[in-house]
N, CA, C and O atoms as CSV, one atom per row, in Angstrom:
chain,resi,resn,atom,element,x,y,z
A,1,MET,N,N,-137.840,-59.009,173.519
A,1,MET,CA,C,-138.220,-58.365,172.267
A,1,MET,C,C,-137.239,-58.684,171.150
A,1,MET,O,O,-137.634,-58.858,169.997
A,2,GLY,N,N,-135.971,-58.757,171.494
A,2,GLY,CA,C,-134.964,-59.054,170.485
A,2,GLY,C,C,-135.142,-60.437,169.902
A,2,GLY,O,O,-134.878,-60.669,168.723
A,3,ASP,N,N,-135.597,-61.364,170.748
A,3,ASP,CA,C,-135.820,-62.733,170.279
A,3,ASP,C,C,-136.960,-62.773,169.254
A,3,ASP,O,O,-136.886,-63.513,168.273
A,4,ILE,N,N,-137.987,-61.996,169.477
A,4,ILE,CA,C,-139.116,-61.942,168.538
A,4,ILE,C,C,-138.666,-61.361,167.204
A,4,ILE,O,O,-139.047,-61.859,166.144
A,5,ASP,N,N,-137.861,-60.316,167.255
A,5,ASP,CA,C,-137.348,-59.721,166.018
A,5,ASP,C,C,-136.452,-60.701,165.267
A,5,ASP,O,O,-136.520,-60.794,164.041
A,6,ARG,N,N,-135.612,-61.431,166.000
A,6,ARG,CA,C,-134.732,-62.419,165.369
A,6,ARG,C,C,-135.555,-63.538,164.728
A,6,ARG,O,O,-135.269,-63.964,163.610
A,7,LEU,N,N,-136.566,-64.003,165.437
A,7,LEU,CA,C,-137.416,-65.065,164.899
A,7,LEU,C,C,-138.180,-64.594,163.666
A,7,LEU,O,O,-138.340,-65.353,162.710
A,8,SER,N,N,-138.648,-63.360,163.680
A,8,SER,CA,C,-139.374,-62.860,162.510
A,8,SER,C,C,-138.437,-62.719,161.312
A,8,SER,O,O,-138.847,-62.969,160.178
A,9,ARG,N,N,-137.195,-62.327,161.544
A,9,ARG,CA,C,-136.219,-62.279,160.442
A,9,ARG,C,C,-135.935,-63.688,159.914
A,9,ARG,O,O,-135.810,-63.891,158.706
A,10,ASN,N,N,-135.833,-64.653,160.824
A,10,ASN,CA,C,-135.608,-66.050,160.401
A,10,ASN,C,C,-136.771,-66.561,159.557
A,10,ASN,O,O,-136.564,-67.260,158.565
A,11,TYR,N,N,-137.983,-66.214,159.949
A,11,TYR,CA,C,-139.154,-66.642,159.180
A,11,TYR,C,C,-139.140,-66.013,157.789
A,11,TYR,O,O,-139.394,-66.691,156.794
A,12,ALA,N,N,-138.845,-64.716,157.726
A,12,ALA,CA,C,-138.787,-64.023,156.436
A,12,ALA,C,C,-137.666,-64.610,155.570
A,12,ALA,O,O,-137.839,-64.784,154.364
A,13,PHE,N,N,-136.533,-64.911,156.176
A,13,PHE,CA,C,-135.432,-65.515,155.433
A,13,PHE,C,C,-135.823,-66.890,154.906
A,13,PHE,O,O,-135.497,-67.236,153.770
A,14,GLY,N,N,-136.521,-67.678,155.725
A,14,GLY,CA,C,-136.977,-69.005,155.279
A,14,GLY,C,C,-137.946,-68.904,154.115
A,14,GLY,O,O,-137.871,-69.697,153.176
A,15,SER,N,N,-138.849,-67.942,154.163
A,15,SER,CA,C,-139.785,-67.743,153.048
A,15,SER,C,C,-139.039,-67.341,151.782
A,15,SER,O,O,-139.342,-67.833,150.695
A,16,ALA,N,N,-138.072,-66.454,151.924
A,16,ALA,CA,C,-137.278,-66.040,150.763
A,16,ALA,C,C,-136.458,-67.207,150.219
A,16,ALA,O,O,-136.291,-67.330,149.006
A,17,ALA,N,N,-135.951,-68.054,151.092
A,17,ALA,CA,C,-135.185,-69.217,150.649
A,17,ALA,C,C,-136.076,-70.190,149.869
A,17,ALA,O,O,-135.656,-70.741,148.852
A,18,ILE,N,N,-137.289,-70.394,150.343
A,18,ILE,CA,C,-138.217,-71.264,149.621
A,18,ILE,C,C,-138.494,-70.689,148.239
A,18,ILE,O,O,-138.509,-71.421,147.249
A,19,PHE,N,N,-138.715,-69.371,148.169
A,19,PHE,CA,C,-138.919,-68.716,146.882
A,19,PHE,C,C,-137.707,-68.922,145.974
A,19,PHE,O,O,-137.854,-69.240,144.794
A,20,CYS,N,N,-136.512,-68.740,146.532
A,20,CYS,CA,C,-135.286,-68.851,145.734
A,20,CYS,C,C,-135.029,-70.276,145.242
A,20,CYS,O,O,-134.245,-70.477,144.314
A,21,VAL,N,N,-135.670,-71.247,145.843
A,21,VAL,CA,C,-135.557,-72.625,145.368
A,21,VAL,C,C,-136.678,-72.945,144.384
A,21,VAL,O,O,-136.421,-73.459,143.296
A,22,LEU,N,N,-137.910,-72.647,144.758
A,22,LEU,CA,C,-139.056,-73.051,143.944
A,22,LEU,C,C,-139.153,-72.307,142.617
A,22,LEU,O,O,-139.476,-72.914,141.596
A,23,PHE,N,N,-138.882,-71.016,142.614
A,23,PHE,CA,C,-139.043,-70.251,141.375
A,23,PHE,C,C,-138.075,-70.716,140.286
A,23,PHE,O,O,-138.520,-70.969,139.167
A,24,PRO,N,N,-136.773,-70.840,140.560
A,24,PRO,CA,C,-135.884,-71.340,139.505
A,24,PRO,C,C,-136.193,-72.781,139.083
A,24,PRO,O,O,-136.037,-73.136,137.915
A,25,VAL,N,N,-136.630,-73.605,140.040
A,25,VAL,CA,C,-137.017,-74.974,139.676
A,25,VAL,C,C,-138.224,-74.940,138.745
A,25,VAL,O,O,-138.297,-75.718,137.793
A,26,GLY,N,N,-139.158,-74.053,139.010
A,26,GLY,CA,C,-140.321,-73.908,138.132
A,26,GLY,C,C,-139.934,-73.431,136.743
A,26,GLY,O,O,-140.448,-73.939,135.747
A,27,VAL,N,N,-139.030,-72.458,136.668
A,27,VAL,CA,C,-138.566,-71.968,135.363
A,27,VAL,C,C,-137.827,-73.069,134.620
A,27,VAL,O,O,-138.008,-73.243,133.415
A,28,LEU,N,N,-136.997,-73.810,135.340
A,28,LEU,CA,C,-136.274,-74.924,134.724
A,28,LEU,C,C,-137.240,-75.986,134.207
A,28,LEU,O,O,-137.084,-76.481,133.090
A,29,LEU,N,N,-138.226,-76.332,135.009
A,29,LEU,CA,C,-139.230,-77.314,134.599
A,29,LEU,C,C,-140.014,-76.817,133.387
A,29,LEU,O,O,-140.313,-77.589,132.476
A,30,MET,N,N,-140.343,-75.534,133.379
A,30,MET,CA,C,-141.067,-74.948,132.258
A,30,MET,C,C,-140.257,-75.076,130.968
A,30,MET,O,O,-140.813,-75.388,129.915
A,31,ASN,N,N,-138.957,-74.839,131.045
A,31,ASN,CA,C,-138.112,-74.908,129.862
A,31,ASN,C,C,-137.795,-76.332,129.435
A,31,ASN,O,O,-137.764,-76.623,128.239
A,32,ILE,N,N,-137.562,-77.213,130.377
A,32,ILE,CA,C,-137.220,-78.598,130.044
A,32,ILE,C,C,-138.430,-79.335,129.484
A,32,ILE,O,O,-138.328,-80.016,128.464
A,33,CYS,N,N,-139.569,-79.202,130.145
A,33,CYS,CA,C,-140.776,-79.926,129.719
A,33,CYS,C,C,-141.583,-79.173,128.679
A,33,CYS,O,O,-142.602,-79.672,128.202
A,34,ASP,N,N,-141.136,-77.979,128.325
A,34,ASP,CA,C,-141.819,-77.144,127.333
A,34,ASP,C,C,-143.303,-76.965,127.675
A,34,ASP,O,O,-144.192,-77.298,126.892
A,35,ILE,N,N,-143.529,-76.430,128.867
A,35,ILE,CA,C,-144.896,-76.185,129.339
A,35,ILE,C,C,-145.273,-74.761,128.959
A,35,ILE,O,O,-144.720,-73.807,129.507
A,36,PRO,N,N,-146.207,-74.607,128.028
A,36,PRO,CA,C,-146.573,-73.251,127.611
A,36,PRO,C,C,-147.414,-72.549,128.686
A,36,PRO,O,O,-148.223,-73.173,129.373
A,37,GLY,N,N,-147.206,-71.266,128.806
A,37,GLY,CA,C,-148.028,-70.461,129.711
A,37,GLY,C,C,-147.781,-70.694,131.172
A,37,GLY,O,O,-148.695,-70.529,131.980
A,38,MET,N,N,-146.564,-71.077,131.546
A,38,MET,CA,C,-146.306,-71.341,132.953
A,38,MET,C,C,-145.667,-70.152,133.672
A,38,MET,O,O,-145.611,-70.134,134.902
A,39,MET,N,N,-145.190,-69.172,132.930
A,39,MET,CA,C,-144.511,-68.052,133.585
A,39,MET,C,C,-145.486,-67.222,134.431
A,39,MET,O,O,-145.149,-66.848,135.554
A,40,ALA,N,N,-146.653,-66.936,133.928
A,40,ALA,CA,C,-147.628,-66.163,134.709
A,40,ALA,C,C,-148.031,-66.890,135.989
A,40,ALA,O,O,-148.061,-66.264,137.049
A,41,PRO,N,N,-148.344,-68.194,135.935
A,41,PRO,CA,C,-148.638,-68.889,137.191
A,41,PRO,C,C,-147.461,-68.891,138.166
A,41,PRO,O,O,-147.665,-68.807,139.377
A,42,LEU,N,N,-146.243,-68.984,137.656
A,42,LEU,CA,C,-145.074,-68.939,138.529
A,42,LEU,C,C,-144.973,-67.591,139.238
A,42,LEU,O,O,-144.735,-67.531,140.444
A,43,ILE,N,N,-145.154,-66.531,138.490
A,43,ILE,CA,C,-145.039,-65.193,139.067
A,43,ILE,C,C,-146.158,-64.944,140.082
A,43,ILE,O,O,-145.907,-64.451,141.181
A,44,VAL,N,N,-147.382,-65.285,139.710
A,44,VAL,CA,C,-148.516,-65.079,140.620
A,44,VAL,C,C,-148.337,-65.900,141.892
A,44,VAL,O,O,-148.574,-65.397,142.991
A,45,SER,N,N,-147.926,-67.141,141.757
A,45,SER,CA,C,-147.745,-68.017,142.914
A,45,SER,C,C,-146.632,-67.521,143.823
A,45,SER,O,O,-146.778,-67.520,145.045
A,46,ALA,N,N,-145.533,-67.105,143.236
A,46,ALA,CA,C,-144.402,-66.620,144.028
A,46,ALA,C,C,-144.751,-65.327,144.754
A,46,ALA,O,O,-144.436,-65.171,145.933
A,47,VAL,N,N,-145.395,-64.411,144.062
A,47,VAL,CA,C,-145.783,-63.143,144.695
A,47,VAL,C,C,-146.798,-63.401,145.805
A,47,VAL,O,O,-146.699,-62.820,146.886
A,48,PHE,N,N,-147.761,-64.260,145.545
A,48,PHE,CA,C,-148.753,-64.609,146.569
A,48,PHE,C,C,-148.060,-65.155,147.806
A,48,PHE,O,O,-148.346,-64.722,148.922
A,49,MET,N,N,-147.151,-66.100,147.617
A,49,MET,CA,C,-146.468,-66.712,148.746
A,49,MET,C,C,-145.672,-65.681,149.533
A,49,MET,O,O,-145.750,-65.640,150.761
A,50,LEU,N,N,-144.913,-64.856,148.840
A,50,LEU,CA,C,-144.087,-63.873,149.537
A,50,LEU,C,C,-144.928,-62.828,150.273
A,50,LEU,O,O,-144.618,-62.476,151.411
A,51,VAL,N,N,-145.971,-62.340,149.642
A,51,VAL,CA,C,-146.809,-61.312,150.275
A,51,VAL,C,C,-147.520,-61.877,151.503
A,51,VAL,O,O,-147.539,-61.243,152.558
A,52,VAL,N,N,-148.100,-63.060,151.367
A,52,VAL,CA,C,-148.815,-63.649,152.500
A,52,VAL,C,C,-147.854,-63.989,153.635
A,52,VAL,O,O,-148.169,-63.748,154.801
A,53,ASP,N,N,-146.691,-64.544,153.313
A,53,ASP,CA,C,-145.738,-64.875,154.370
A,53,ASP,C,C,-145.210,-63.635,155.077
A,53,ASP,O,O,-145.061,-63.638,156.299
A,54,MET,N,N,-144.927,-62.583,154.331
A,54,MET,CA,C,-144.426,-61.357,154.965
A,54,MET,C,C,-145.515,-60.701,155.826
A,54,MET,O,O,-145.226,-60.145,156.885
A,55,ALA,N,N,-146.754,-60.772,155.365
A,55,ALA,CA,C,-147.860,-60.247,156.177
A,55,ALA,C,C,-148.041,-61.093,157.439
A,55,ALA,O,O,-148.278,-60.553,158.520
A,56,ASP,N,N,-147.931,-62.413,157.304
A,56,ASP,CA,C,-148.040,-63.305,158.464
A,56,ASP,C,C,-147.015,-62.955,159.529
A,56,ASP,O,O,-147.345,-62.812,160.706
A,57,VAL,N,N,-145.778,-62.821,159.102
A,57,VAL,CA,C,-144.721,-62.580,160.085
A,57,VAL,C,C,-144.829,-61.182,160.682
A,57,VAL,O,O,-144.470,-60.987,161.843
A,58,ALA,N,N,-145.307,-60.216,159.927
A,58,ALA,CA,C,-145.486,-58.867,160.478
A,58,ALA,C,C,-146.582,-58.860,161.542
A,58,ALA,O,O,-146.421,-58.247,162.597
A,59,VAL,N,N,-147.686,-59.535,161.270
A,59,VAL,CA,C,-148.776,-59.615,162.253
A,59,VAL,C,C,-148.339,-60.440,163.455
A,59,VAL,O,O,-148.652,-60.091,164.593
A,60,TRP,N,N,-147.617,-61.532,163.213
A,60,TRP,CA,C,-147.140,-62.357,164.320
A,60,TRP,C,C,-146.232,-61.548,165.245
A,60,TRP,O,O,-146.341,-61.642,166.467
A,61,ARG,N,N,-145.342,-60.756,164.658
A,61,ARG,CA,C,-144.428,-59.944,165.466
A,61,ARG,C,C,-145.208,-58.978,166.358
A,61,ARG,O,O,-144.893,-58.817,167.537
A,62,LEU,N,N,-146.231,-58.336,165.781
A,62,LEU,CA,C,-147.042,-57.403,166.579
A,62,LEU,C,C,-147.768,-58.120,167.713
A,62,LEU,O,O,-147.783,-57.648,168.850
A,63,ILE,N,N,-148.363,-59.250,167.396
A,63,ILE,CA,C,-149.112,-59.982,168.426
A,63,ILE,C,C,-148.172,-60.532,169.489
A,63,ILE,O,O,-148.477,-60.470,170.680
A,64,ALA,N,N,-147.031,-61.070,169.068
A,64,ALA,CA,C,-146.088,-61.641,170.038
A,64,ALA,C,C,-145.549,-60.576,170.990
A,64,ALA,O,O,-145.294,-60.861,172.160
A,65,LYS,N,N,-145.376,-59.361,170.499
A,65,LYS,CA,C,-144.860,-58.286,171.356
A,65,LYS,C,C,-145.938,-57.691,172.253
A,65,LYS,O,O,-145.678,-57.391,173.418
A,66,ARG,N,N,-147.144,-57.518,171.723
A,66,ARG,CA,C,-148.178,-56.788,172.461
A,66,ARG,C,C,-149.150,-57.671,173.233
A,66,ARG,O,O,-149.567,-57.312,174.335
A,67,ALA,N,N,-149.518,-58.827,172.668
A,67,ALA,CA,C,-150.516,-59.671,173.327
A,67,ALA,C,C,-150.227,-61.143,173.051
A,67,ALA,O,O,-150.943,-61.769,172.269
A,68,PRO,N,N,-149.195,-61.710,173.675
A,68,PRO,CA,C,-148.820,-63.097,173.399
A,68,PRO,C,C,-149.915,-64.124,173.716
A,68,PRO,O,O,-149.877,-65.243,173.205
A,69,SER,N,N,-150.873,-63.754,174.543
A,69,SER,CA,C,-151.945,-64.702,174.866
A,69,SER,C,C,-152.855,-64.964,173.661
A,69,SER,O,O,-153.602,-65.943,173.656
A,70,TYR,N,N,-152.800,-64.102,172.646
A,70,TYR,CA,C,-153.627,-64.273,171.459
A,70,TYR,C,C,-152.935,-65.096,170.358
A,70,TYR,O,O,-153.507,-65.289,169.285
A,71,LEU,N,N,-151.729,-65.573,170.609
A,71,LEU,CA,C,-151.003,-66.310,169.575
A,71,LEU,C,C,-151.711,-67.589,169.115
A,71,LEU,O,O,-151.723,-67.852,167.912
A,72,PRO,N,N,-152.300,-68.397,170.000
A,72,PRO,CA,C,-153.015,-69.583,169.494
A,72,PRO,C,C,-154.157,-69.221,168.531
A,72,PRO,O,O,-154.388,-69.925,167.547
A,73,THR,N,N,-154.853,-68.141,168.813
A,73,THR,CA,C,-155.909,-67.673,167.907
A,73,THR,C,C,-155.315,-67.223,166.586
A,73,THR,O,O,-155.890,-67.465,165.524
A,74,PHE,N,N,-154.168,-66.570,166.649
A,74,PHE,CA,C,-153.498,-66.118,165.434
A,74,PHE,C,C,-153.138,-67.300,164.543
A,74,PHE,O,O,-153.370,-67.256,163.335
A,75,TYR,N,N,-152.571,-68.358,165.128
A,75,TYR,CA,C,-152.147,-69.511,164.328
A,75,TYR,C,C,-153.315,-70.138,163.583
A,75,TYR,O,O,-153.178,-70.545,162.430
A,76,THR,N,N,-154.452,-70.213,164.240
A,76,THR,CA,C,-155.638,-70.779,163.603
A,76,THR,C,C,-156.198,-69.853,162.538
A,76,THR,O,O,-156.511,-70.287,161.429
A,77,SER,N,N,-156.320,-68.603,162.871
A,77,SER,CA,C,-156.947,-67.669,161.936
A,77,SER,C,C,-156.075,-67.395,160.714
A,77,SER,O,O,-156.602,-67.180,159.622
A,78,VAL,N,N,-154.766,-67.397,160.873
A,78,VAL,CA,C,-153.917,-67.118,159.720
A,78,VAL,C,C,-153.999,-68.255,158.700
A,78,VAL,O,O,-153.898,-68.009,157.498
A,79,SER,N,N,-154.177,-69.473,159.154
A,79,SER,CA,C,-154.327,-70.591,158.214
A,79,SER,C,C,-155.635,-70.469,157.432
A,79,SER,O,O,-155.667,-70.701,156.224
A,80,ALA,N,N,-156.699,-70.108,158.123
A,80,ALA,CA,C,-157.985,-69.930,157.439
A,80,ALA,C,C,-157.933,-68.747,156.470
A,80,ALA,O,O,-158.454,-68.828,155.357
A,81,PHE,N,N,-157.308,-67.660,156.893
A,81,PHE,CA,C,-157.195,-66.490,156.041
A,81,PHE,C,C,-156.344,-66.784,154.813
A,81,PHE,O,O,-156.659,-66.322,153.716
A,82,ARG,N,N,-155.274,-67.544,154.987
A,82,ARG,CA,C,-154.420,-67.932,153.863
A,82,ARG,C,C,-155.209,-68.769,152.850
A,82,ARG,O,O,-155.065,-68.587,151.641
A,83,MET,N,N,-156.041,-69.685,153.350
A,83,MET,CA,C,-156.841,-70.510,152.455
A,83,MET,C,C,-157.851,-69.665,151.684
A,83,MET,O,O,-158.036,-69.860,150.483
A,84,LEU,N,N,-158.502,-68.732,152.369
A,84,LEU,CA,C,-159.460,-67.858,151.683
A,84,LEU,C,C,-158.771,-66.983,150.638
A,84,LEU,O,O,-159.307,-66.777,149.549
A,85,LEU,N,N,-157.602,-66.474,150.963
A,85,LEU,CA,C,-156.851,-65.693,149.980
A,85,LEU,C,C,-156.442,-66.551,148.784
A,85,LEU,O,O,-156.475,-66.084,147.646
A,86,ALA,N,N,-156.062,-67.790,149.035
A,86,ALA,CA,C,-155.688,-68.691,147.949
A,86,ALA,C,C,-156.883,-68.974,147.043
A,86,ALA,O,O,-156.751,-68.971,145.819
A,87,LEU,N,N,-158.029,-69.215,147.634
A,87,LEU,CA,C,-159.231,-69.436,146.830
A,87,LEU,C,C,-159.590,-68.200,146.016
A,87,LEU,O,O,-159.995,-68.309,144.858
A,88,ALA,N,N,-159.444,-67.034,146.616
A,88,ALA,CA,C,-159.721,-65.794,145.898
A,88,ALA,C,C,-158.735,-65.599,144.749
A,88,ALA,O,O,-159.126,-65.188,143.656
A,89,ALA,N,N,-157.462,-65.892,144.994
A,89,ALA,CA,C,-156.453,-65.757,143.939
A,89,ALA,C,C,-156.738,-66.714,142.783
A,89,ALA,O,O,-156.605,-66.341,141.617
A,90,MET,N,N,-157.129,-67.944,143.107
A,90,MET,CA,C,-157.453,-68.909,142.040
A,90,MET,C,C,-158.688,-68.468,141.265
A,90,MET,O,O,-158.739,-68.625,140.045
A,91,PHE,N,N,-159.674,-67.926,141.949
A,91,PHE,CA,C,-160.880,-67.459,141.278
A,91,PHE,C,C,-160.582,-66.289,140.348
A,91,PHE,O,O,-161.064,-66.251,139.215
A,92,VAL,N,N,-159.786,-65.337,140.830
A,92,VAL,CA,C,-159.429,-64.186,139.985
A,92,VAL,C,C,-158.622,-64.643,138.781
A,92,VAL,O,O,-158.839,-64.154,137.672
A,93,TYR,N,N,-157.696,-65.573,138.983
A,93,TYR,CA,C,-156.915,-66.079,137.854
A,93,TYR,C,C,-157.825,-66.790,136.849
A,93,TYR,O,O,-157.642,-66.664,135.638
A,94,TYR,N,N,-158.803,-67.533,137.360
A,94,TYR,CA,C,-159.758,-68.201,136.485
A,94,TYR,C,C,-160.538,-67.183,135.659
A,94,TYR,O,O,-160.746,-67.384,134.463
A,95,LEU,N,N,-160.965,-66.102,136.283
A,95,LEU,CA,C,-161.708,-65.076,135.551
A,95,LEU,C,C,-160.849,-64.410,134.480
A,95,LEU,O,O,-161.351,-64.064,133.410
A,96,ILE,N,N,-159.568,-64.231,134.759
A,96,ILE,CA,C,-158.684,-63.559,133.812
A,96,ILE,C,C,-158.194,-64.501,132.720
A,96,ILE,O,O,-158.248,-64.154,131.540
A,97,ALA,N,N,-157.722,-65.677,133.088
A,97,ALA,CA,C,-157.065,-66.570,132.129
A,97,ALA,C,C,-158.013,-67.570,131.477
A,97,ALA,O,O,-157.756,-68.025,130.362
A,98,GLY,N,N,-159.081,-67.909,132.141
A,98,GLY,CA,C,-160.017,-68.876,131.581
A,98,GLY,C,C,-159.735,-70.297,132.030
A,98,GLY,O,O,-158.760,-70.574,132.727
A,99,ARG,N,N,-160.603,-71.168,131.616
A,99,ARG,CA,C,-160.569,-72.556,132.069
A,99,ARG,C,C,-159.351,-73.314,131.552
A,99,ARG,O,O,-158.804,-74.159,132.262
A,100,GLY,N,N,-158.926,-73.029,130.347
A,100,GLY,CA,C,-157.830,-73.774,129.738
A,100,GLY,C,C,-156.499,-73.628,130.455
A,100,GLY,O,O,-155.670,-74.536,130.403
A,101,ALA,N,N,-156.279,-72.511,131.117
A,101,ALA,CA,C,-155.000,-72.258,131.786
A,101,ALA,C,C,-155.004,-72.680,133.250
A,101,ALA,O,O,-153.992,-72.531,133.933
A,102,MET,N,N,-156.107,-73.196,133.735
A,102,MET,CA,C,-156.227,-73.442,135.171
A,102,MET,C,C,-155.425,-74.646,135.671
A,102,MET,O,O,-154.968,-74.632,136.814
A,103,LEU,N,N,-155.242,-75.669,134.867
A,103,LEU,CA,C,-154.512,-76.843,135.356
A,103,LEU,C,C,-153.067,-76.479,135.680
A,103,LEU,O,O,-152.561,-76.815,136.751
A,104,VAL,N,N,-152.414,-75.798,134.760
A,104,VAL,CA,C,-151.024,-75.390,135.000
A,104,VAL,C,C,-150.967,-74.441,136.196
A,104,VAL,O,O,-150.093,-74.576,137.053
A,105,PHE,N,N,-151.879,-73.496,136.258
A,105,PHE,CA,C,-151.891,-72.557,137.374
A,105,PHE,C,C,-152.137,-73.271,138.690
A,105,PHE,O,O,-151.436,-73.024,139.672
A,106,PHE,N,N,-153.120,-74.150,138.721
A,106,PHE,CA,C,-153.467,-74.843,139.958
A,106,PHE,C,C,-152.291,-75.660,140.484
A,106,PHE,O,O,-151.974,-75.598,141.672
A,107,LEU,N,N,-151.647,-76.418,139.613
A,107,LEU,CA,C,-150.527,-77.250,140.047
A,107,LEU,C,C,-149.350,-76.397,140.531
A,107,LEU,O,O,-148.725,-76.703,141.546
A,108,THR,N,N,-149.062,-75.340,139.799
A,108,THR,CA,C,-147.979,-74.442,140.200
A,108,THR,C,C,-148.306,-73.747,141.516
A,108,THR,O,O,-147.467,-73.674,142.414
A,109,PHE,N,N,-149.508,-73.247,141.621
A,109,PHE,CA,C,-149.935,-72.533,142.818
A,109,PHE,C,C,-149.914,-73.449,144.043
A,109,PHE,O,O,-149.505,-73.029,145.125
A,110,MET,N,N,-150.349,-74.684,143.878
A,110,MET,CA,C,-150.397,-75.610,145.006
A,110,MET,C,C,-149.007,-75.952,145.524
A,110,MET,O,O,-148.832,-76.151,146.727
A,111,VAL,N,N,-148.023,-76.023,144.646
A,111,VAL,CA,C,-146.661,-76.289,145.100
A,111,VAL,C,C,-146.189,-75.147,146.011
A,111,VAL,O,O,-145.657,-75.392,147.094
A,112,PHE,N,N,-146.384,-73.920,145.572
A,112,PHE,CA,C,-145.991,-72.768,146.387
A,112,PHE,C,C,-146.830,-72.681,147.661
A,112,PHE,O,O,-146.297,-72.398,148.734
A,113,TYR,N,N,-148.122,-72.918,147.553
A,113,TYR,CA,C,-149.021,-72.835,148.704
A,113,TYR,C,C,-148.643,-73.873,149.764
A,113,TYR,O,O,-148.544,-73.553,150.948
A,114,LEU,N,N,-148.437,-75.102,149.332
A,114,LEU,CA,C,-148.091,-76.160,150.287
A,114,LEU,C,C,-146.718,-75.927,150.907
A,114,LEU,O,O,-146.530,-76.172,152.099
A,115,ALA,N,N,-145.762,-75.458,150.120
A,115,ALA,CA,C,-144.441,-75.155,150.678
A,115,ALA,C,C,-144.557,-74.055,151.737
A,115,ALA,O,O,-143.936,-74.143,152.797
A,116,SER,N,N,-145.338,-73.041,151.454
A,116,SER,CA,C,-145.540,-71.955,152.402
A,116,SER,C,C,-146.273,-72.449,153.652
A,116,SER,O,O,-145.930,-72.062,154.769
A,117,LEU,N,N,-147.258,-73.285,153.466
A,117,LEU,CA,C,-148.026,-73.823,154.590
A,117,LEU,C,C,-147.159,-74.707,155.488
A,117,LEU,O,O,-147.241,-74.627,156.713
A,118,ILE,N,N,-146.340,-75.539,154.879
A,118,ILE,CA,C,-145.445,-76.406,155.654
A,118,ILE,C,C,-144.418,-75.564,156.408
A,118,ILE,O,O,-144.138,-75.819,157.579
A,119,HIS,N,N,-143.864,-74.568,155.739
A,119,HIS,CA,C,-142.903,-73.674,156.401
A,119,HIS,C,C,-143.546,-72.993,157.597
A,119,HIS,O,O,-142.948,-72.931,158.671
A,120,HIS,N,N,-144.753,-72.485,157.424
A,120,HIS,CA,C,-145.479,-71.828,158.506
A,120,HIS,C,C,-145.698,-72.792,159.678
A,120,HIS,O,O,-145.418,-72.454,160.828
A,121,ALA,N,N,-146.193,-73.976,159.380
A,121,ALA,CA,C,-146.516,-74.938,160.434
A,121,ALA,C,C,-145.271,-75.381,161.199
A,121,ALA,O,O,-145.282,-75.428,162.429
A,122,VAL,N,N,-144.211,-75.702,160.484
A,122,VAL,CA,C,-142.992,-76.183,161.142
A,122,VAL,C,C,-142.343,-75.063,161.957
A,122,VAL,O,O,-141.940,-75.279,163.100
A,123,PHE,N,N,-142.242,-73.887,161.379
A,123,PHE,CA,C,-141.593,-72.775,162.071
A,123,PHE,C,C,-142.331,-72.413,163.354
A,123,PHE,O,O,-141.715,-72.299,164.414
A,124,PHE,N,N,-143.634,-72.232,163.264
A,124,PHE,CA,C,-144.361,-71.798,164.444
A,124,PHE,C,C,-144.586,-72.938,165.443
A,124,PHE,O,O,-144.826,-72.673,166.621
A,125,ALA,N,N,-144.515,-74.174,165.011
A,125,ALA,CA,C,-144.540,-75.291,165.973
A,125,ALA,C,C,-143.264,-75.270,166.808
A,125,ALA,O,O,-143.302,-75.481,168.021
A,126,LYS,N,N,-142.138,-75.013,166.150
A,126,LYS,CA,C,-140.875,-74.914,166.898
A,126,LYS,C,C,-140.898,-73.726,167.851
A,126,LYS,O,O,-140.457,-73.838,168.995
A,127,VAL,N,N,-141.406,-72.598,167.391
A,127,VAL,CA,C,-141.474,-71.400,168.230
A,127,VAL,C,C,-142.393,-71.648,169.417
A,127,VAL,O,O,-142.064,-71.262,170.539
A,128,SER,N,N,-143.524,-72.275,169.195
A,128,SER,CA,C,-144.478,-72.537,170.284
A,128,SER,C,C,-143.926,-73.532,171.296
A,128,SER,O,O,-144.157,-73.402,172.498
A,129,ASN,N,N,-143.195,-74.527,170.797
A,129,ASN,CA,C,-142.637,-75.529,171.710
A,129,ASN,C,C,-141.528,-74.955,172.591
A,129,ASN,O,O,-141.332,-75.409,173.718
A,130,LYS,N,N,-140.803,-73.959,172.079
A,130,LYS,CA,C,-139.731,-73.338,172.872
A,130,LYS,C,C,-140.281,-72.443,173.966
A,130,LYS,O,O,-139.644,-72.276,175.006
A,131,SER,N,N,-141.459,-71.861,173.746
A,131,SER,CA,C,-141.985,-70.926,174.748
A,131,SER,C,C,-142.891,-71.583,175.757
A,131,SER,O,O,-143.403,-70.915,176.655
């Protein structure tokens, strides 16, 4: 049980580290390239990434402790659920901000989404290979 708790803390720390790198880089890019309207996409993307990653690791911890045989199903379903949430977030942003703001939002969101997806895949591949 202690190993599962340690791994879940490592996953949460990795997600926070990705946030701590990507968000300041995004702010720096926004200021250097003078990209108008990039702060809202940065905030939405960062919050989305952190909330989804923290929910992923919380559910993973519960499944790993109570029913480890369901972990392969979890890995598949969490990727599909993350994609559906991302599509929903992009749709809601489109409804609120309009078509003109979508390119900046889409590019910003995809950077955070892909970083989160890669972190998820690499971390849980290592965890699965060890067990």
